[in-house]
PDB file of C-alpha atoms in Angstrom:
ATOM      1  CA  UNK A   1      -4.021  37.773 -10.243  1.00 59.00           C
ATOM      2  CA  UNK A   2      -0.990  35.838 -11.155  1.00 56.00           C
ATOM      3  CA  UNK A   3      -0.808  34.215  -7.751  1.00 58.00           C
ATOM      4  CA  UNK A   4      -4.453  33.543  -8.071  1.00 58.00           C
ATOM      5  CA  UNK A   5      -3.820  31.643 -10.864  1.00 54.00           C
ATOM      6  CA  UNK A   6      -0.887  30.019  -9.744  1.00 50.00           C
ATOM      7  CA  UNK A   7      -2.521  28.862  -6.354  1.00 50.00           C
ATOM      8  CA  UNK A   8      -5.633  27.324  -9.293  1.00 45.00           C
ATOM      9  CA  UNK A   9      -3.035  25.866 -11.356  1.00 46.00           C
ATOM     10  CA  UNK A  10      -0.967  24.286  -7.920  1.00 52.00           C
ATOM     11  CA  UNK A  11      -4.153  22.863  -6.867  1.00 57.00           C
ATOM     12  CA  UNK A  12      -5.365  21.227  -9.788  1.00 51.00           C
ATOM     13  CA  UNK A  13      -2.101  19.553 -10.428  1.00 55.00           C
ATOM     14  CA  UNK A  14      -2.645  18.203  -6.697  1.00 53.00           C
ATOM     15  CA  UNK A  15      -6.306  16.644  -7.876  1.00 53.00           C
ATOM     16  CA  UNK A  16      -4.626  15.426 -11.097  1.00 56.00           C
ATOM     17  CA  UNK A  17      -2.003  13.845  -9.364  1.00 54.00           C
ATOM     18  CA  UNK A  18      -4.757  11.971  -6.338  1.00 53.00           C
ATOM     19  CA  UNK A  19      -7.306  11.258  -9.275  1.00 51.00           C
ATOM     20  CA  UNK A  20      -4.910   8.468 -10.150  1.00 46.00           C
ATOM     21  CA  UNK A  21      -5.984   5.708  -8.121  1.00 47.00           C
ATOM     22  CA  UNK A  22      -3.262   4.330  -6.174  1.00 47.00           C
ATOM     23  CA  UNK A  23      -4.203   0.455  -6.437  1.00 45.00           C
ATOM     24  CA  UNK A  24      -3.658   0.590 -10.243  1.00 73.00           C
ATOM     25  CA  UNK A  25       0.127   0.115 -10.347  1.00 92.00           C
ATOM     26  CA  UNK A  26       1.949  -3.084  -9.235  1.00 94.00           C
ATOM     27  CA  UNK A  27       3.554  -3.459  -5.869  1.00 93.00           C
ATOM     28  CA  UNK A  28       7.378  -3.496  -5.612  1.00 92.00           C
ATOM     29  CA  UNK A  29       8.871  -7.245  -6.149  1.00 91.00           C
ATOM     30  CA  UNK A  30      11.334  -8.980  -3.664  1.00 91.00           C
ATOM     31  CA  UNK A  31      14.144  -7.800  -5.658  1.00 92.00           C
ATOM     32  CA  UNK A  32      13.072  -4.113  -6.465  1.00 95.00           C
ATOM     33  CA  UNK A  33      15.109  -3.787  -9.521  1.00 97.00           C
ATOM     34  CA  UNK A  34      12.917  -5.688 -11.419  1.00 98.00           C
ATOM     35  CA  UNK A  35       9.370  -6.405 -12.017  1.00 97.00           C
ATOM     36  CA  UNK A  36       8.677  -8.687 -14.528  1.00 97.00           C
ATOM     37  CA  UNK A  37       4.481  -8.830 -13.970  1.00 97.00           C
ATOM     38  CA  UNK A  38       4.357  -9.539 -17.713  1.00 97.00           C
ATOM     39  CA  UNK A  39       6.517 -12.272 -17.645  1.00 97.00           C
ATOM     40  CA  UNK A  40       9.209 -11.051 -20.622  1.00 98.00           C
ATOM     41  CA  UNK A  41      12.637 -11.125 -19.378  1.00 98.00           C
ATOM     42  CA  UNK A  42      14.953 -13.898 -19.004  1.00 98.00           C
ATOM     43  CA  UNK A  43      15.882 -15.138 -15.750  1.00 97.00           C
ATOM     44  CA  UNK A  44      19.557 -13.986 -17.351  1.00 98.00           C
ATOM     45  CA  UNK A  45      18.213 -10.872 -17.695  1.00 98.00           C
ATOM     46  CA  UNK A  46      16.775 -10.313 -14.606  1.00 97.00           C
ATOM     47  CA  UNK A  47      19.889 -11.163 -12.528  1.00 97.00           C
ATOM     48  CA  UNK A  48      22.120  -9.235 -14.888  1.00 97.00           C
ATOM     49  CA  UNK A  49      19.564  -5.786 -13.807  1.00 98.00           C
ATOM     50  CA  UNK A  50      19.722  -7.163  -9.996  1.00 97.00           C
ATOM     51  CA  UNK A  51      23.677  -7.631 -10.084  1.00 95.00           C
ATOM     52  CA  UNK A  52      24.223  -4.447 -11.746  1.00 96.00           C
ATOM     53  CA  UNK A  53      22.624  -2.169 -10.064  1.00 96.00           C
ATOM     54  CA  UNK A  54      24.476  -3.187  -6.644  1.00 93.00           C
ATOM     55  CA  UNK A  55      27.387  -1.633  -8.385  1.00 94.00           C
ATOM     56  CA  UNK A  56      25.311   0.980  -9.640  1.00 95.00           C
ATOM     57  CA  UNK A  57      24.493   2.122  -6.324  1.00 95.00           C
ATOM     58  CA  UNK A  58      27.700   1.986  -4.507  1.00 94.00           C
ATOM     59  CA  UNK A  59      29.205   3.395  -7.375  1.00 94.00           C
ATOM     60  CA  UNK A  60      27.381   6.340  -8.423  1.00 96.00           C
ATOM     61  CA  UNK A  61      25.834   7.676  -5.684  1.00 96.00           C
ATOM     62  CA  UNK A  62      22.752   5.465  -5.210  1.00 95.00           C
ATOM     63  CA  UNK A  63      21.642   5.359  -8.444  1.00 97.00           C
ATOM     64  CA  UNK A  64      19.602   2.638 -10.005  1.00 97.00           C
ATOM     65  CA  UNK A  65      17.449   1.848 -12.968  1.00 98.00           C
ATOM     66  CA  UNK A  66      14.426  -0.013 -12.113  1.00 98.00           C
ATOM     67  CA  UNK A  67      12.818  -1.850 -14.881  1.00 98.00           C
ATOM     68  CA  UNK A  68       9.031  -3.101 -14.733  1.00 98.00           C
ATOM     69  CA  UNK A  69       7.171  -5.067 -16.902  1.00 98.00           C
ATOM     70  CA  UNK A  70       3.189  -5.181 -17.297  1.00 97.00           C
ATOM     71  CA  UNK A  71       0.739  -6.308 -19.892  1.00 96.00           C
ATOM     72  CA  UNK A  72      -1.500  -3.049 -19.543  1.00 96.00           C
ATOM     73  CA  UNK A  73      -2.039   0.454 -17.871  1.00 96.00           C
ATOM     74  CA  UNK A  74      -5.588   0.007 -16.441  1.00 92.00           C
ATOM     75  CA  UNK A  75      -6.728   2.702 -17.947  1.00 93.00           C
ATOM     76  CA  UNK A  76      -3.078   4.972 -16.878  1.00 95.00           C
ATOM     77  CA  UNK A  77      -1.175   6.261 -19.573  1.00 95.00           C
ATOM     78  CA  UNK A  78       2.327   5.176 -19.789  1.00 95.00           C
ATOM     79  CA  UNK A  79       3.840   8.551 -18.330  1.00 95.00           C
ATOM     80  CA  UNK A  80       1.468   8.524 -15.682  1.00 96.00           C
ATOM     81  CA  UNK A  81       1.726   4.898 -14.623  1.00 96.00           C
ATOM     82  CA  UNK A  82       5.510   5.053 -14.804  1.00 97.00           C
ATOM     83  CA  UNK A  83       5.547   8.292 -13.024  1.00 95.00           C
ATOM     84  CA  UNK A  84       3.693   6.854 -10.004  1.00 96.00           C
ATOM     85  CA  UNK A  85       6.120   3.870  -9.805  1.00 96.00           C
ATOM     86  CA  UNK A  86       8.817   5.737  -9.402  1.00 96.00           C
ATOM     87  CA  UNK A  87       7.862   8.021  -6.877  1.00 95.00           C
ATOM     88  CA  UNK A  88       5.844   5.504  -5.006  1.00 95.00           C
ATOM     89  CA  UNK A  89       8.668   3.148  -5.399  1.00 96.00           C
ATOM     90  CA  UNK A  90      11.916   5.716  -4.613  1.00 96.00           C
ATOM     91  CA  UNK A  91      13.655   5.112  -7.535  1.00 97.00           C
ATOM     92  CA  UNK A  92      17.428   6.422  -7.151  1.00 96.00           C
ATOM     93  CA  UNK A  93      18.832   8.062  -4.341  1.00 95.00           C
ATOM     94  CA  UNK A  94      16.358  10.319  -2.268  1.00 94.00           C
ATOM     95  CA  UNK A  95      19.420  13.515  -2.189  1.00 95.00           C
ATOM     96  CA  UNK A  96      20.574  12.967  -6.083  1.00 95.00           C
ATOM     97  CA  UNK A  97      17.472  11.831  -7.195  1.00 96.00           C
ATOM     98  CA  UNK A  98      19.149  10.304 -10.055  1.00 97.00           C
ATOM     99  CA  UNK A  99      17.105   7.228 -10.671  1.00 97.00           C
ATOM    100  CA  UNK A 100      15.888   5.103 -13.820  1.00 98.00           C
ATOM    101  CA  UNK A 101      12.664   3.327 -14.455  1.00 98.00           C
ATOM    102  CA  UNK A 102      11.917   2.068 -17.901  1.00 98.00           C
ATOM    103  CA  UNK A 103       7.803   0.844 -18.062  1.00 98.00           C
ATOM    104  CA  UNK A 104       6.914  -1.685 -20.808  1.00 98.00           C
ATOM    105  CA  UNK A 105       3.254  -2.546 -21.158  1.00 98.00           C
ATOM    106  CA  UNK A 106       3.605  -5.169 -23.780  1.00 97.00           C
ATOM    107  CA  UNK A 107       0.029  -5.897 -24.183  1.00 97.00           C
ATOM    108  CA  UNK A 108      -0.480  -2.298 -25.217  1.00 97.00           C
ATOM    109  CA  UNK A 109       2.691  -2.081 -27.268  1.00 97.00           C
ATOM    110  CA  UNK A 110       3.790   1.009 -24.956  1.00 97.00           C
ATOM    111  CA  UNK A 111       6.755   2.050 -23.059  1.00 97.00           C
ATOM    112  CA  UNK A 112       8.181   5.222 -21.167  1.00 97.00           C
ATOM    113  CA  UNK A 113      11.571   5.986 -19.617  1.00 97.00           C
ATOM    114  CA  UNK A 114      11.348   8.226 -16.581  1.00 96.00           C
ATOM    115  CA  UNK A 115      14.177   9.972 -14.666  1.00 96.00           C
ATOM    116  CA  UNK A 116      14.683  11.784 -11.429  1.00 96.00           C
ATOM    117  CA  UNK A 117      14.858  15.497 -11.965  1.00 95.00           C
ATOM    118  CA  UNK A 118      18.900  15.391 -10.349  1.00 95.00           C
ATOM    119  CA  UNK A 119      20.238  14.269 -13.960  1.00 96.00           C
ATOM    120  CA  UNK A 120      17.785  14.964 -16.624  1.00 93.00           C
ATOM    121  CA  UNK A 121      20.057  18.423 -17.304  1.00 92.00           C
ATOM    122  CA  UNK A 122      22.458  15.564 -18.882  1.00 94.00           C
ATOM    123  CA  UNK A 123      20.158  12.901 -19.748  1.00 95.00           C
ATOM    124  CA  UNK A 124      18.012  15.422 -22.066  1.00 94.00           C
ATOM    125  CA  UNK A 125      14.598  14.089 -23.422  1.00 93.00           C
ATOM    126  CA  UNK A 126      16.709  14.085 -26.470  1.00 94.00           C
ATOM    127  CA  UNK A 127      19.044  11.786 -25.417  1.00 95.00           C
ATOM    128  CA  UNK A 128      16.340   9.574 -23.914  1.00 96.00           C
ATOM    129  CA  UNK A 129      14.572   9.190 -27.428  1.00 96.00           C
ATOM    130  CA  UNK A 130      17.839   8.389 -29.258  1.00 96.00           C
ATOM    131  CA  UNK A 131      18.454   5.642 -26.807  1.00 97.00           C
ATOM    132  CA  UNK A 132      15.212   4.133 -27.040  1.00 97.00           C
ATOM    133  CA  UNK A 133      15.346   4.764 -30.668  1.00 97.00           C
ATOM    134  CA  UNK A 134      18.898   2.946 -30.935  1.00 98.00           C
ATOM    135  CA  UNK A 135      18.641   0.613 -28.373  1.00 98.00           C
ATOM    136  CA  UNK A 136      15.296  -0.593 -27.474  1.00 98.00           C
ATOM    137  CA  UNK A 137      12.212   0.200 -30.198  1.00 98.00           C
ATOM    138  CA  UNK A 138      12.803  -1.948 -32.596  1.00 98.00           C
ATOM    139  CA  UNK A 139      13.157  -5.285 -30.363  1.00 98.00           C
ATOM    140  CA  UNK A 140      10.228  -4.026 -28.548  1.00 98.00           C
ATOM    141  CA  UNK A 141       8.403  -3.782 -31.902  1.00 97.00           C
ATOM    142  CA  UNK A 142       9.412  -7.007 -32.790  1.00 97.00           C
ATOM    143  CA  UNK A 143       8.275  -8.652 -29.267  1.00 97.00           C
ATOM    144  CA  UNK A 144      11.839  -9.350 -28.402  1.00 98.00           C
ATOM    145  CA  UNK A 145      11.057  -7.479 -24.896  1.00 98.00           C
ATOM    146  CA  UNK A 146      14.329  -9.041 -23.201  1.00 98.00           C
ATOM    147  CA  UNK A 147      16.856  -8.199 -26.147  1.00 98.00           C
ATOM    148  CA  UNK A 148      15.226  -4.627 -25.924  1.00 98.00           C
ATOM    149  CA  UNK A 149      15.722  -3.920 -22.788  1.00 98.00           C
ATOM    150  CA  UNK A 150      18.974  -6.203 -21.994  1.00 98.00           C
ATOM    151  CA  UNK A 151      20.140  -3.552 -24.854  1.00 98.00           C
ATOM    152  CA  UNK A 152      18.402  -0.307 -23.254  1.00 98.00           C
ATOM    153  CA  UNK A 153      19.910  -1.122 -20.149  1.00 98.00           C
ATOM    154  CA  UNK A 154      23.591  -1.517 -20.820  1.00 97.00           C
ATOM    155  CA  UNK A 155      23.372   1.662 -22.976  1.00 97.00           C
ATOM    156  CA  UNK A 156      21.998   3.685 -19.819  1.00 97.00           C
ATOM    157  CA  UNK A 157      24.775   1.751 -17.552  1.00 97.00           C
ATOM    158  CA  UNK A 158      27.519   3.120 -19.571  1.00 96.00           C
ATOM    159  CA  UNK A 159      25.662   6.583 -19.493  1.00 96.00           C
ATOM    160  CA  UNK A 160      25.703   6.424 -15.745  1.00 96.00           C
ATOM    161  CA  UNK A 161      29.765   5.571 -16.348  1.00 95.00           C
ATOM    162  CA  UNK A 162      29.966   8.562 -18.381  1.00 95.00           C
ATOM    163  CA  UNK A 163      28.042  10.870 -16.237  1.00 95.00           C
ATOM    164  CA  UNK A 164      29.963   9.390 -12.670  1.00 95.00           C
ATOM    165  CA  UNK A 165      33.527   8.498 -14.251  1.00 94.00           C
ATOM    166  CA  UNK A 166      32.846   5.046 -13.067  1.00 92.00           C
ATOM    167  CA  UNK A 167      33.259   1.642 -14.557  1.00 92.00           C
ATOM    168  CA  UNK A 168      30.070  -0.470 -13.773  1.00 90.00           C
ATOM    169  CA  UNK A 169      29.595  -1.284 -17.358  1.00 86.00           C
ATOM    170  CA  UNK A 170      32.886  -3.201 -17.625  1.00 76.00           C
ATOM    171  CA  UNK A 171      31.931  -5.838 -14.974  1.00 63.00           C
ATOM    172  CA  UNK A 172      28.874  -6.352 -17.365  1.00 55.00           C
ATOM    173  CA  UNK A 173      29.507  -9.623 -19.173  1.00 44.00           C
ATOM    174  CA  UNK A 174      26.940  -8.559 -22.246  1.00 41.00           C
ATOM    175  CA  UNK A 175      25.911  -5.919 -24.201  1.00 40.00           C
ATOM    176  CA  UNK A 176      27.101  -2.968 -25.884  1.00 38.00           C
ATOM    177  CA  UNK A 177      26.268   0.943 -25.911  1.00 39.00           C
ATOM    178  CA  UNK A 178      27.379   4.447 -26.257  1.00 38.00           C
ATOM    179  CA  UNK A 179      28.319   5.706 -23.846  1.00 34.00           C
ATOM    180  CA  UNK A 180      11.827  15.395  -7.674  1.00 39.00           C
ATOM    181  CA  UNK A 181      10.696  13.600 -10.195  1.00 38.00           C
ATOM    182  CA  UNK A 182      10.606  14.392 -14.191  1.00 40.00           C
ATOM    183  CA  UNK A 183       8.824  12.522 -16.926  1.00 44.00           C
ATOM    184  CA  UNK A 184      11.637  11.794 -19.177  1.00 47.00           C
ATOM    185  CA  UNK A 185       9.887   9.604 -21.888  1.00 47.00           C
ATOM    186  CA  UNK A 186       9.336   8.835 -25.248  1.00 44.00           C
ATOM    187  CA  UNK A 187       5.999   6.753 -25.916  1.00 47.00           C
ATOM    188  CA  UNK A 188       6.627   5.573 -29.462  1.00 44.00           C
ATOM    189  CA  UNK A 189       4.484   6.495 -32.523  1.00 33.00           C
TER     190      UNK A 189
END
């Protein structure tokens, strides 16, 4: 009985997961890193995510944090729509799975943080709400998208220093912070 129910359970998580229609989310960009469909960040910004994450990679293992911007879901909810991103997009590296991807959907004042399943034992759902809590809600509230996540970002940089031993937050010029797949997130109020 209990492997009847797992098999049910197994296959509706399959339909769940193929109900989402795959032309919803936005392709890649030429850069990967970041997506800025909404047209929020600072062309400072931007480069700052691009530059970084070179470093990121070499230095911790292929790790990255991937950062897209949209004005709305189409119909997705945040976790869902950032969940299919980062598996269709292979955020992190493949054998750690230790990637990033922080969602905005300004025009629906929403936002999720996902993580591959190879580090969320350190970065707890816990920790992920007190970073976007310290770091990133209120700019986001205020429509300051690029201060919130220019913020957001250097926090998780030093967390991936902390976690690796590494120093790719010190060639950072800005910013300041403490220091599978797995829906990591916190989606506000």
């Amino acid at each position: 009985m209990k492997k009847r129910i797992a098999a049910l359970l197994t296959i509706a998580a399959v339909l769940a997961l193929l109900a989402i229609p795959a032309a919803a989310v936005v392709d890649k960009s030429d850069s990967f890193y970041v997506a800025d469909y909404a047209d929020v960040l600072s062309t400072t910004t931007e480069q700052e995510i691009i530059s970084t994450n070179g470093s990121l990679e070499n230095d911790c293992d292929g790790a990255q944090i991937v950062v897209v911007t949209v004005q709305y879901l189409d119909g997705l909810t945040s976790e869902e729509y950032a969940g299919q991103l980062f598996n269709d997009w292979g955020v992190g590296s493949a054998t750690e799975n230790n990637g990033i991807l922080l969602l905005l959907a300004t025009g629906e004042g929403k936002a999720w943080l996902t993580t591959g399943a190879g580090i969320t034992g350190s970065l707890t759902d816990s920790t992920v709400e007190t970073y976007l809590n310290k770091y990133f809600w209120d700019d986001f509230d205020d429509g300051d998208y690029d201060t919130a996540v220019t913020n957001l970002f250097n926090a998780l940089v030093k967390w991936y220093d902390s976690y690796y031993g590494t120093s790719v937050s010190g060639s950072q010029q800005s910013g300041s912070a403490d220091n599978g797949y797995y829906n990591n997130g916190y989606d506000g109020y």
